[in-house]
């Protein structure tokens, strides 16, 4: 398996997308660390993992929206698990509180902290370290809400997500010449279900979180660099196929 003896950190609250990614890397032989501020979410994540691979699941009760928390997680993985090789920043926000100009500055700052600042702190804590790790990767998980503000009540999600787009571009530019670290962004424009593909009806704009997990594994196995928009089931399947095609 491609990720045997590799340590993957999936940053976020191990929700629908994050749990699918974590399970996919576990299936590929990796040790997988997930974090959450909620002990119950960590236990829920553990319950989704087959018993025979739970020894490779690392549950961390800490907060990546706090700078010291992100650093603590990095140091824990280095000291207790021999380092970290791959990071997937799957931080999400689900604001639907109304149009932009109806928001208070406090609400604006809260939403930026929960989404954009968390992505920034994970990148700041882990990217410089990964530049010294051969074959390492860093993936931003973002969404199409940064391109289209619909409905208008998701205003601050759009602002925060667009900020993540810029962060991804800046990181890709910063580490473009590094031979160890490949930085990429997966921009998801579809509904991700907390169900496997086998239990869905094949609708074009929704997929199981296991397929998204497979996508992230494929992109990182191929050490892809750049931003990849996946707006629909066909786009997911096409990108997986591209990653699996040998280069000539």
PDB file of N, CA and C in Angstrom, residues 14-83:
ATOM      1  N   UNK A  14     -13.186  16.374  11.644  1.00  0.00           N
ATOM      2  CA  UNK A  14     -13.493  15.010  11.168  1.00  0.00           C
ATOM      3  C   UNK A  14     -14.978  14.833  10.864  1.00  0.00           C
ATOM      4  N   UNK A  15     -15.529  15.794  10.100  1.00  0.00           N
ATOM      5  CA  UNK A  15     -16.923  15.723   9.689  1.00  0.00           C
ATOM      6  C   UNK A  15     -17.094  14.842   8.467  1.00  0.00           C
ATOM      7  N   UNK A  16     -18.088  15.135   7.657  1.00  0.00           N
ATOM      8  CA  UNK A  16     -18.409  14.277   6.514  1.00  0.00           C
ATOM      9  C   UNK A  16     -17.234  14.135   5.558  1.00  0.00           C
ATOM     10  N   UNK A  17     -16.656  15.244   5.125  1.00  0.00           N
ATOM     11  CA  UNK A  17     -15.543  15.192   4.183  1.00  0.00           C
ATOM     12  C   UNK A  17     -14.283  14.653   4.861  1.00  0.00           C
ATOM     13  N   UNK A  18     -13.958  15.189   6.022  1.00  0.00           N
ATOM     14  CA  UNK A  18     -12.743  14.776   6.724  1.00  0.00           C
ATOM     15  C   UNK A  18     -12.722  13.308   7.084  1.00  0.00           C
ATOM     16  N   UNK A  19     -13.857  12.773   7.518  1.00  0.00           N
ATOM     17  CA  UNK A  19     -13.894  11.355   7.892  1.00  0.00           C
ATOM     18  C   UNK A  19     -13.711  10.460   6.674  1.00  0.00           C
ATOM     19  N   UNK A  20     -14.290  10.867   5.530  1.00  0.00           N
ATOM     20  CA  UNK A  20     -14.102  10.097   4.304  1.00  0.00           C
ATOM     21  C   UNK A  20     -12.645  10.064   3.878  1.00  0.00           C
ATOM     22  N   UNK A  21     -11.962  11.206   4.025  1.00  0.00           N
ATOM     23  CA  UNK A  21     -10.540  11.285   3.683  1.00  0.00           C
ATOM     24  C   UNK A  21      -9.716  10.419   4.625  1.00  0.00           C
ATOM     25  N   UNK A  22     -10.006  10.518   5.919  1.00  0.00           N
ATOM     26  CA  UNK A  22      -9.260   9.733   6.907  1.00  0.00           C
ATOM     27  C   UNK A  22      -9.407   8.236   6.648  1.00  0.00           C
ATOM     28  N   UNK A  23     -10.619   7.786   6.381  1.00  0.00           N
ATOM     29  CA  UNK A  23     -10.854   6.356   6.130  1.00  0.00           C
ATOM     30  C   UNK A  23     -10.124   5.887   4.880  1.00  0.00           C
ATOM     31  N   UNK A  24     -10.064   6.741   3.861  1.00  0.00           N
ATOM     32  CA  UNK A  24      -9.384   6.360   2.618  1.00  0.00           C
ATOM     33  C   UNK A  24      -7.882   6.192   2.843  1.00  0.00           C
ATOM     34  N   UNK A  25      -7.275   7.080   3.606  1.00  0.00           N
ATOM     35  CA  UNK A  25      -5.845   6.945   3.887  1.00  0.00           C
ATOM     36  C   UNK A  25      -5.565   5.736   4.781  1.00  0.00           C
ATOM     37  N   UNK A  26      -6.447   5.466   5.725  1.00  0.00           N
ATOM     38  CA  UNK A  26      -6.282   4.261   6.557  1.00  0.00           C
ATOM     39  C   UNK A  26      -6.311   3.002   5.690  1.00  0.00           C
ATOM     40  N   UNK A  27      -7.186   2.998   4.699  1.00  0.00           N
ATOM     41  CA  UNK A  27      -7.284   1.843   3.799  1.00  0.00           C
ATOM     42  C   UNK A  27      -6.023   1.662   2.965  1.00  0.00           C
ATOM     43  N   UNK A  28      -5.240   2.753   2.837  1.00  0.00           N
ATOM     44  CA  UNK A  28      -3.993   2.693   2.072  1.00  0.00           C
ATOM     45  C   UNK A  28      -2.777   2.434   2.957  1.00  0.00           C
ATOM     46  N   UNK A  29      -3.019   2.096   4.224  1.00  0.00           N
ATOM     47  CA  UNK A  29      -1.926   1.705   5.104  1.00  0.00           C
ATOM     48  C   UNK A  29      -1.320   2.799   5.949  1.00  0.00           C
ATOM     49  N   UNK A  30      -1.836   4.033   5.847  1.00  0.00           N
ATOM     50  CA  UNK A  30      -1.259   5.150   6.586  1.00  0.00           C
ATOM     51  C   UNK A  30      -1.672   5.138   8.054  1.00  0.00           C
ATOM     52  N   UNK A  31      -0.863   5.807   8.877  1.00  0.00           N
ATOM     53  CA  UNK A  31      -1.307   6.248  10.187  1.00  0.00           C
ATOM     54  C   UNK A  31      -2.023   7.572   9.949  1.00  0.00           C
ATOM     55  N   UNK A  32      -3.194   7.741  10.507  1.00  0.00           N
ATOM     56  CA  UNK A  32      -3.978   8.945  10.235  1.00  0.00           C
ATOM     57  C   UNK A  32      -4.339   9.642  11.541  1.00  0.00           C
ATOM     58  N   UNK A  33      -3.973  10.906  11.633  1.00  0.00           N
ATOM     59  CA  UNK A  33      -4.322  11.732  12.780  1.00  0.00           C
ATOM     60  C   UNK A  33      -5.480  12.648  12.413  1.00  0.00           C
ATOM     61  N   UNK A  34      -6.457  12.739  13.293  1.00  0.00           N
ATOM     62  CA  UNK A  34      -7.562  13.683  13.140  1.00  0.00           C
ATOM     63  C   UNK A  34      -7.693  14.472  14.432  1.00  0.00           C
ATOM     64  N   UNK A  35      -8.155  15.691  14.323  1.00  0.00           N
ATOM     65  CA  UNK A  35      -8.330  16.512  15.518  1.00  0.00           C
ATOM     66  C   UNK A  35      -9.760  17.023  15.611  1.00  0.00           C
ATOM     67  N   UNK A  36     -10.147  17.386  16.801  1.00  0.00           N
ATOM     68  CA  UNK A  36     -11.427  18.045  17.019  1.00  0.00           C
ATOM     69  C   UNK A  36     -11.415  18.698  18.384  1.00  0.00           C
ATOM     70  N   UNK A  37     -12.223  19.747  18.535  1.00  0.00           N
ATOM     71  CA  UNK A  37     -12.441  20.344  19.847  1.00  0.00           C
ATOM     72  C   UNK A  37     -13.442  19.528  20.648  1.00  0.00           C
ATOM     73  N   UNK A  38     -14.113  18.592  19.979  1.00  0.00           N
ATOM     74  CA  UNK A  38     -15.189  17.811  20.608  1.00  0.00           C
ATOM     75  C   UNK A  38     -14.766  16.358  20.806  1.00  0.00           C
ATOM     76  N   UNK A  39     -14.781  15.905  22.055  1.00  0.00           N
ATOM     77  CA  UNK A  39     -14.459  14.501  22.343  1.00  0.00           C
ATOM     78  C   UNK A  39     -15.477  13.558  21.716  1.00  0.00           C
ATOM     79  N   UNK A  40     -16.738  13.978  21.671  1.00  0.00           N
ATOM     80  CA  UNK A  40     -17.777  13.114  21.102  1.00  0.00           C
ATOM     81  C   UNK A  40     -17.570  12.929  19.603  1.00  0.00           C
ATOM     82  N   UNK A  41     -17.101  13.976  18.894  1.00  0.00           N
ATOM     83  CA  UNK A  41     -16.818  13.837  17.462  1.00  0.00           C
ATOM     84  C   UNK A  41     -15.648  12.893  17.228  1.00  0.00           C
ATOM     85  N   UNK A  42     -14.665  12.928  18.098  1.00  0.00           N
ATOM     86  CA  UNK A  42     -13.534  12.014  17.965  1.00  0.00           C
ATOM     87  C   UNK A  42     -13.981  10.566  18.183  1.00  0.00           C
ATOM     88  N   UNK A  43     -14.853  10.359  19.167  1.00  0.00           N
ATOM     89  CA  UNK A  43     -15.361   9.003  19.401  1.00  0.00           C
ATOM     90  C   UNK A  43     -16.231   8.536  18.243  1.00  0.00           C
ATOM     91  N   UNK A  44     -16.983   9.466  17.662  1.00  0.00           N
ATOM     92  CA  UNK A  44     -17.793   9.124  16.490  1.00  0.00           C
ATOM     93  C   UNK A  44     -16.894   8.715  15.323  1.00  0.00           C
ATOM     94  N   UNK A  45     -15.787   9.447  15.157  1.00  0.00           N
ATOM     95  CA  UNK A  45     -14.829   9.092  14.103  1.00  0.00           C
ATOM     96  C   UNK A  45     -14.269   7.689  14.349  1.00  0.00           C
ATOM     97  N   UNK A  46     -13.911   7.401  15.562  1.00  0.00           N
ATOM     98  CA  UNK A  46     -13.359   6.082  15.899  1.00  0.00           C
ATOM     99  C   UNK A  46     -14.346   4.972  15.580  1.00  0.00           C
ATOM    100  N   UNK A  47     -15.630   5.236  15.815  1.00  0.00           N
ATOM    101  CA  UNK A  47     -16.654   4.213  15.590  1.00  0.00           C
ATOM    102  C   UNK A  47     -16.800   3.864  14.108  1.00  0.00           C
ATOM    103  N   UNK A  48     -16.341   4.759  13.217  1.00  0.00           N
ATOM    104  CA  UNK A  48     -16.438   4.507  11.780  1.00  0.00           C
ATOM    105  C   UNK A  48     -15.273   3.678  11.252  1.00  0.00           C
ATOM    106  N   UNK A  49     -14.255   3.504  12.064  1.00  0.00           N
ATOM    107  CA  UNK A  49     -13.021   2.856  11.620  1.00  0.00           C
ATOM    108  C   UNK A  49     -13.061   1.370  11.966  1.00  0.00           C
ATOM    109  N   UNK A  50     -12.788   0.486  11.003  1.00  0.00           N
ATOM    110  CA  UNK A  50     -12.761  -0.954  11.287  1.00  0.00           C
ATOM    111  C   UNK A  50     -11.802  -1.283  12.421  1.00  0.00           C
ATOM    112  N   UNK A  51     -12.182  -2.232  13.254  1.00  0.00           N
ATOM    113  CA  UNK A  51     -11.404  -2.562  14.448  1.00  0.00           C
ATOM    114  C   UNK A  51      -9.963  -2.928  14.135  1.00  0.00           C
ATOM    115  N   UNK A  52      -9.745  -3.590  13.002  1.00  0.00           N
ATOM    116  CA  UNK A  52      -8.395  -4.079  12.697  1.00  0.00           C
ATOM    117  C   UNK A  52      -7.434  -2.979  12.262  1.00  0.00           C
ATOM    118  N   UNK A  53      -7.931  -1.753  12.034  1.00  0.00           N
ATOM    119  CA  UNK A  53      -7.019  -0.653  11.688  1.00  0.00           C
ATOM    120  C   UNK A  53      -7.100   0.505  12.689  1.00  0.00           C
ATOM    121  N   UNK A  54      -7.867   0.347  13.758  1.00  0.00           N
ATOM    122  CA  UNK A  54      -7.993   1.430  14.729  1.00  0.00           C
ATOM    123  C   UNK A  54      -6.665   1.776  15.390  1.00  0.00           C
ATOM    124  N   UNK A  55      -5.716   0.827  15.414  1.00  0.00           N
ATOM    125  CA  UNK A  55      -4.410   1.114  16.007  1.00  0.00           C
ATOM    126  C   UNK A  55      -3.625   2.133  15.182  1.00  0.00           C
ATOM    127  N   UNK A  56      -4.059   2.393  13.946  1.00  0.00           N
ATOM    128  CA  UNK A  56      -3.390   3.397  13.107  1.00  0.00           C
ATOM    129  C   UNK A  56      -4.138   4.726  13.082  1.00  0.00           C
ATOM    130  N   UNK A  57      -5.201   4.841  13.857  1.00  0.00           N
ATOM    131  CA  UNK A  57      -5.953   6.093  13.971  1.00  0.00           C
ATOM    132  C   UNK A  57      -5.465   6.856  15.200  1.00  0.00           C
ATOM    133  N   UNK A  58      -5.082   8.111  15.001  1.00  0.00           N
ATOM    134  CA  UNK A  58      -4.574   8.965  16.077  1.00  0.00           C
ATOM    135  C   UNK A  58      -5.601  10.055  16.345  1.00  0.00           C
ATOM    136  N   UNK A  59      -6.226  10.009  17.509  1.00  0.00           N
ATOM    137  CA  UNK A  59      -7.250  10.992  17.870  1.00  0.00           C
ATOM    138  C   UNK A  59      -6.620  12.094  18.716  1.00  0.00           C
ATOM    139  N   UNK A  60      -6.789  13.339  18.288  1.00  0.00           N
ATOM    140  CA  UNK A  60      -6.162  14.464  18.986  1.00  0.00           C
ATOM    141  C   UNK A  60      -7.237  15.473  19.380  1.00  0.00           C
ATOM    142  N   UNK A  61      -7.379  15.668  20.672  1.00  0.00           N
ATOM    143  CA  UNK A  61      -8.363  16.621  21.191  1.00  0.00           C
ATOM    144  C   UNK A  61      -7.690  17.990  21.285  1.00  0.00           C
ATOM    145  N   UNK A  62      -7.736  18.739  20.186  1.00  0.00           N
ATOM    146  CA  UNK A  62      -7.086  20.049  20.148  1.00  0.00           C
ATOM    147  C   UNK A  62      -7.715  20.874  19.029  1.00  0.00           C
ATOM    148  N   UNK A  63      -7.320  22.156  18.977  1.00  0.00           N
ATOM    149  CA  UNK A  63      -8.019  23.136  18.137  1.00  0.00           C
ATOM    150  C   UNK A  63      -7.049  23.808  17.169  1.00  0.00           C
ATOM    151  N   UNK A  64      -7.251  23.627  15.858  1.00  0.00           N
ATOM    152  CA  UNK A  64      -6.359  24.249  14.880  1.00  0.00           C
ATOM    153  C   UNK A  64      -6.705  25.712  14.614  1.00  0.00           C
ATOM    154  N   UNK A  65      -7.804  26.215  15.176  1.00  0.00           N
ATOM    155  CA  UNK A  65      -8.103  27.635  15.017  1.00  0.00           C
ATOM    156  C   UNK A  65      -7.310  28.492  16.001  1.00  0.00           C
ATOM    157  N   UNK A  66      -6.506  27.821  16.824  1.00  0.00           N
ATOM    158  CA  UNK A  66      -5.625  28.482  17.777  1.00  0.00           C
ATOM    159  C   UNK A  66      -4.183  28.177  17.369  1.00  0.00           C
ATOM    160  N   UNK A  67      -3.336  29.190  17.280  1.00  0.00           N
ATOM    161  CA  UNK A  67      -1.979  28.975  16.758  1.00  0.00           C
ATOM    162  C   UNK A  67      -1.187  27.990  17.600  1.00  0.00           C
ATOM    163  N   UNK A  68      -1.308  28.077  18.909  1.00  0.00           N
ATOM    164  CA  UNK A  68      -0.566  27.142  19.756  1.00  0.00           C
ATOM    165  C   UNK A  68      -1.114  25.723  19.615  1.00  0.00           C
ATOM    166  N   UNK A  69      -2.420  25.603  19.311  1.00  0.00           N
ATOM    167  CA  UNK A  69      -3.004  24.280  19.113  1.00  0.00           C
ATOM    168  C   UNK A  69      -2.441  23.599  17.880  1.00  0.00           C
ATOM    169  N   UNK A  70      -2.324  24.325  16.774  1.00  0.00           N
ATOM    170  CA  UNK A  70      -1.770  23.756  15.550  1.00  0.00           C
ATOM    171  C   UNK A  70      -0.327  23.322  15.759  1.00  0.00           C
ATOM    172  N   UNK A  71       0.442  24.129  16.480  1.00  0.00           N
ATOM    173  CA  UNK A  71       1.839  23.782  16.760  1.00  0.00           C
ATOM    174  C   UNK A  71       1.913  22.567  17.687  1.00  0.00           C
ATOM    175  N   UNK A  72       1.044  22.506  18.673  1.00  0.00           N
ATOM    176  CA  UNK A  72       1.036  21.348  19.583  1.00  0.00           C
ATOM    177  C   UNK A  72       0.788  20.054  18.811  1.00  0.00           C
ATOM    178  N   UNK A  73      -0.154  20.101  17.876  1.00  0.00           N
ATOM    179  CA  UNK A  73      -0.464  18.911  17.081  1.00  0.00           C
ATOM    180  C   UNK A  73       0.756  18.487  16.272  1.00  0.00           C
ATOM    181  N   UNK A  74       1.413  19.439  15.632  1.00  0.00           N
ATOM    182  CA  UNK A  74       2.625  19.117  14.862  1.00  0.00           C
ATOM    183  C   UNK A  74       3.680  18.468  15.747  1.00  0.00           C
ATOM    184  N   UNK A  75       3.934  19.064  16.904  1.00  0.00           N
ATOM    185  CA  UNK A  75       4.974  18.537  17.790  1.00  0.00           C
ATOM    186  C   UNK A  75       4.602  17.160  18.343  1.00  0.00           C
ATOM    187  N   UNK A  76       3.338  16.941  18.612  1.00  0.00           N
ATOM    188  CA  UNK A  76       2.889  15.627  19.091  1.00  0.00           C
ATOM    189  C   UNK A  76       3.160  14.554  18.035  1.00  0.00           C
ATOM    190  N   UNK A  77       2.843  14.867  16.782  1.00  0.00           N
ATOM    191  CA  UNK A  77       3.059  13.892  15.711  1.00  0.00           C
ATOM    192  C   UNK A  77       4.545  13.623  15.495  1.00  0.00           C
ATOM    193  N   UNK A  78       5.372  14.649  15.648  1.00  0.00           N
ATOM    194  CA  UNK A  78       6.818  14.461  15.499  1.00  0.00           C
ATOM    195  C   UNK A  78       7.368  13.603  16.640  1.00  0.00           C
ATOM    196  N   UNK A  79       7.005  13.941  17.867  1.00  0.00           N
ATOM    197  CA  UNK A  79       7.586  13.275  19.034  1.00  0.00           C
ATOM    198  C   UNK A  79       7.038  11.875  19.265  1.00  0.00           C
ATOM    199  N   UNK A  80       5.745  11.696  19.015  1.00  0.00           N
ATOM    200  CA  UNK A  80       5.123  10.420  19.358  1.00  0.00           C
ATOM    201  C   UNK A  80       4.945   9.474  18.178  1.00  0.00           C
ATOM    202  N   UNK A  81       4.999  10.007  16.956  1.00  0.00           N
ATOM    203  CA  UNK A  81       4.707   9.169  15.785  1.00  0.00           C
ATOM    204  C   UNK A  81       5.746   9.289  14.674  1.00  0.00           C
ATOM    205  N   UNK A  82       6.875   9.905  14.983  1.00  0.00           N
ATOM    206  CA  UNK A  82       7.976   9.939  14.034  1.00  0.00           C
ATOM    207  C   UNK A  82       7.885  11.000  12.965  1.00  0.00           C
ATOM    208  N   UNK A  83       6.916  11.908  13.075  1.00  0.00           N
ATOM    209  CA  UNK A  83       6.786  12.982  12.102  1.00  0.00           C
ATOM    210  C   UNK A  83       5.455  12.957  11.394  1.00  0.00           C
TER     211      UNK A  83
END
